[in-house]
Amino acid sequence: TTQFQAPQNFSFGMTINDPGNAERAITVGSTHRDSPHGYGVSYFSSRGPTGDGRRKPDLVAPGERITSAAAGAFKAPVKLEPAEEKKVAVYVESSGTSMAAPHVSGAIAAFLSVRSEFIGRPDEVKRIFVESATPLGRDPSFEGGGILDLMRALQAV
């Protein structure tokens, strides 16, 4: 008889590349928008560790089916009258780590607006956010410290 075995690996490790593999960079992976604990890390999100063995990504944030303002090539297909172009906001739904990273940028901006003593101390800010992230129960080379948690970051200092 022939036995079939399901594939065990659906992604490859060490797919974090420039600039995310820089030690000081905050590398962000992507999770499901509404149910990150159930679905875990997005299949398209790069995996660690880095080529020299460091844990990356640093943390994860929602990156699937995120509604965002349209610009450039994403806005081009929308046909608006010239008089309406400046009056109408155009939004798109997209997925990717490029949709997850703004969640982290915004959370760090909010953190720094409340805790301004950390302005100019990027290594400490990174440490606070990575250590205060909520684990999803996945391998750290998939999720880093876990999912972004601004409230825990604020409470950690």
C-alpha atoms as one frame of an Amber mdcrd trajectory, in Angstrom:
protein
   0.000   0.000   0.000   1.039   3.568  -0.598   0.828   6.054   2.214   0.457
   9.739   1.573   1.890  12.211   3.997   0.641  15.789   4.227   3.266  18.488
   3.833   4.663  19.645   7.145   6.341  22.891   6.105   4.253  25.611   4.524
   6.897  28.333   4.657  10.616  28.608   4.890  12.615  30.067   7.741  15.180
  32.789   7.299  13.010  34.791   4.882  13.521  38.073   6.755  15.653  40.269
   4.509  16.757  43.901   4.185  15.843  46.174   5.861  13.934  43.992   8.349
  16.978  41.954   9.305  18.745  45.037  10.677  19.208  44.571  14.409  17.759
  47.977  15.341  14.785  47.690  12.955  11.425  46.713  14.399  10.417  43.921
  12.067   6.654  43.390  11.904   4.876  40.230  10.836   1.216  40.013   9.848
  -1.762  38.373  11.546  -5.434  37.944  10.817  -7.361  41.197  11.302 -10.102
  39.951  13.625  -8.924  36.641  15.039  -5.128  36.564  15.421  -5.219  34.004
  18.236  -7.259  31.594  16.119  -5.556  32.051  12.765  -2.045  32.959  13.914
   0.567  34.465  11.628  -0.370  35.139   8.000   0.955  32.653   5.463   2.663
  35.460   3.497   4.507  36.891   6.503   8.279  36.338   6.471   9.794  34.022
   9.037  12.957  34.144  11.092  15.502  33.733  12.317  17.852  36.053  10.481
  20.799  34.595   8.601  23.008  35.157  11.662  20.506  33.520  14.040  18.688
  36.494  15.634  14.969  36.195  16.377  12.850  38.053  13.840  10.160  39.243
  13.310  10.093  41.263  16.514   6.304  41.258  16.819   3.139  40.927  14.744
   0.128  43.144  14.070  -3.070  42.934  11.991  -2.181  42.796   8.307  -4.963
  40.883   6.536  -7.795  42.710   4.753  -6.920  46.111   6.223  -8.811  49.167
   4.968  -6.440  51.998   4.127  -6.362  55.240   2.183  -5.697  54.685  -1.509
  -2.799  56.437  -3.173  -0.735  56.137  -6.328  -1.404  53.007  -8.352  -4.177
  51.919  -5.977  -6.081  55.142  -6.601  -5.536  55.212 -10.376  -8.383  52.766
 -11.261 -10.938  54.938  -9.440 -12.561  57.243 -11.969 -13.409  60.595 -10.428
 -14.317  63.855 -12.055 -11.491  66.408 -11.675 -13.692  68.590  -9.448 -14.374
  65.615  -7.144 -10.776  64.387  -6.773  -9.975  66.682  -3.848 -13.348  66.148
  -2.156 -13.606  62.363  -2.125 -11.559  59.989   0.001 -10.754  56.697  -1.695
 -10.047  53.575   0.330  -8.747  50.142  -0.561  -8.574  46.855   1.269  -5.173
  45.233   1.175  -3.122  42.583   2.954   0.557  42.341   3.791   3.194  43.214
   6.297   2.986  46.690   4.757  -0.485  46.873   6.313   0.752  45.545   9.678
   3.709  47.915  10.059   1.550  51.082  10.287  -0.238  49.591  13.303   3.106
  49.417  15.085   4.215  52.874  13.901   0.964  54.382  15.141   1.177  52.597
  18.483   4.745  53.804  18.995   3.714  57.366  18.082   0.880  57.157  20.627
   3.283  55.742  23.225   5.794  58.545  22.634   3.062  61.188  22.865   2.320
  59.995  26.400   5.836  58.957  27.458   7.944  61.657  25.774  10.957  60.774
  27.903  11.504  57.842  25.506  11.908  60.095  22.444  15.415  59.507  21.108
  15.717  56.120  22.854  14.723  53.709  20.061  16.373  50.618  21.547  14.386
  51.005  24.768  11.142  51.620  22.858  11.722  48.486  20.800  12.454  46.443
  23.936   9.300  47.700  25.660   7.078  46.826  22.703   8.608  43.406  22.092
   8.497  42.438  25.778   4.923  43.695  26.238   3.532  41.965  23.135   0.933
  39.249  23.761   2.107  35.796  22.633  -0.160  33.958  20.195   1.298  30.578
  21.116   3.192  30.173  17.847   6.898  29.653  17.325   8.872  32.831  18.111
  10.450  32.672  14.644   6.907  33.247  13.310   5.537  35.739  15.840   8.536
  37.230  17.666   7.282  38.517  21.017   3.640  38.194  19.911   0.940  40.626
  18.857   1.314  44.356  19.483  -0.280  45.508  22.752  -0.126  49.275  23.317
  -1.820  49.168  26.710   0.671  46.637  28.046   3.528  48.737  26.625   2.234
  51.808  28.447   1.789  49.852  31.671   5.287  48.383  31.406   6.993  51.704
  32.179
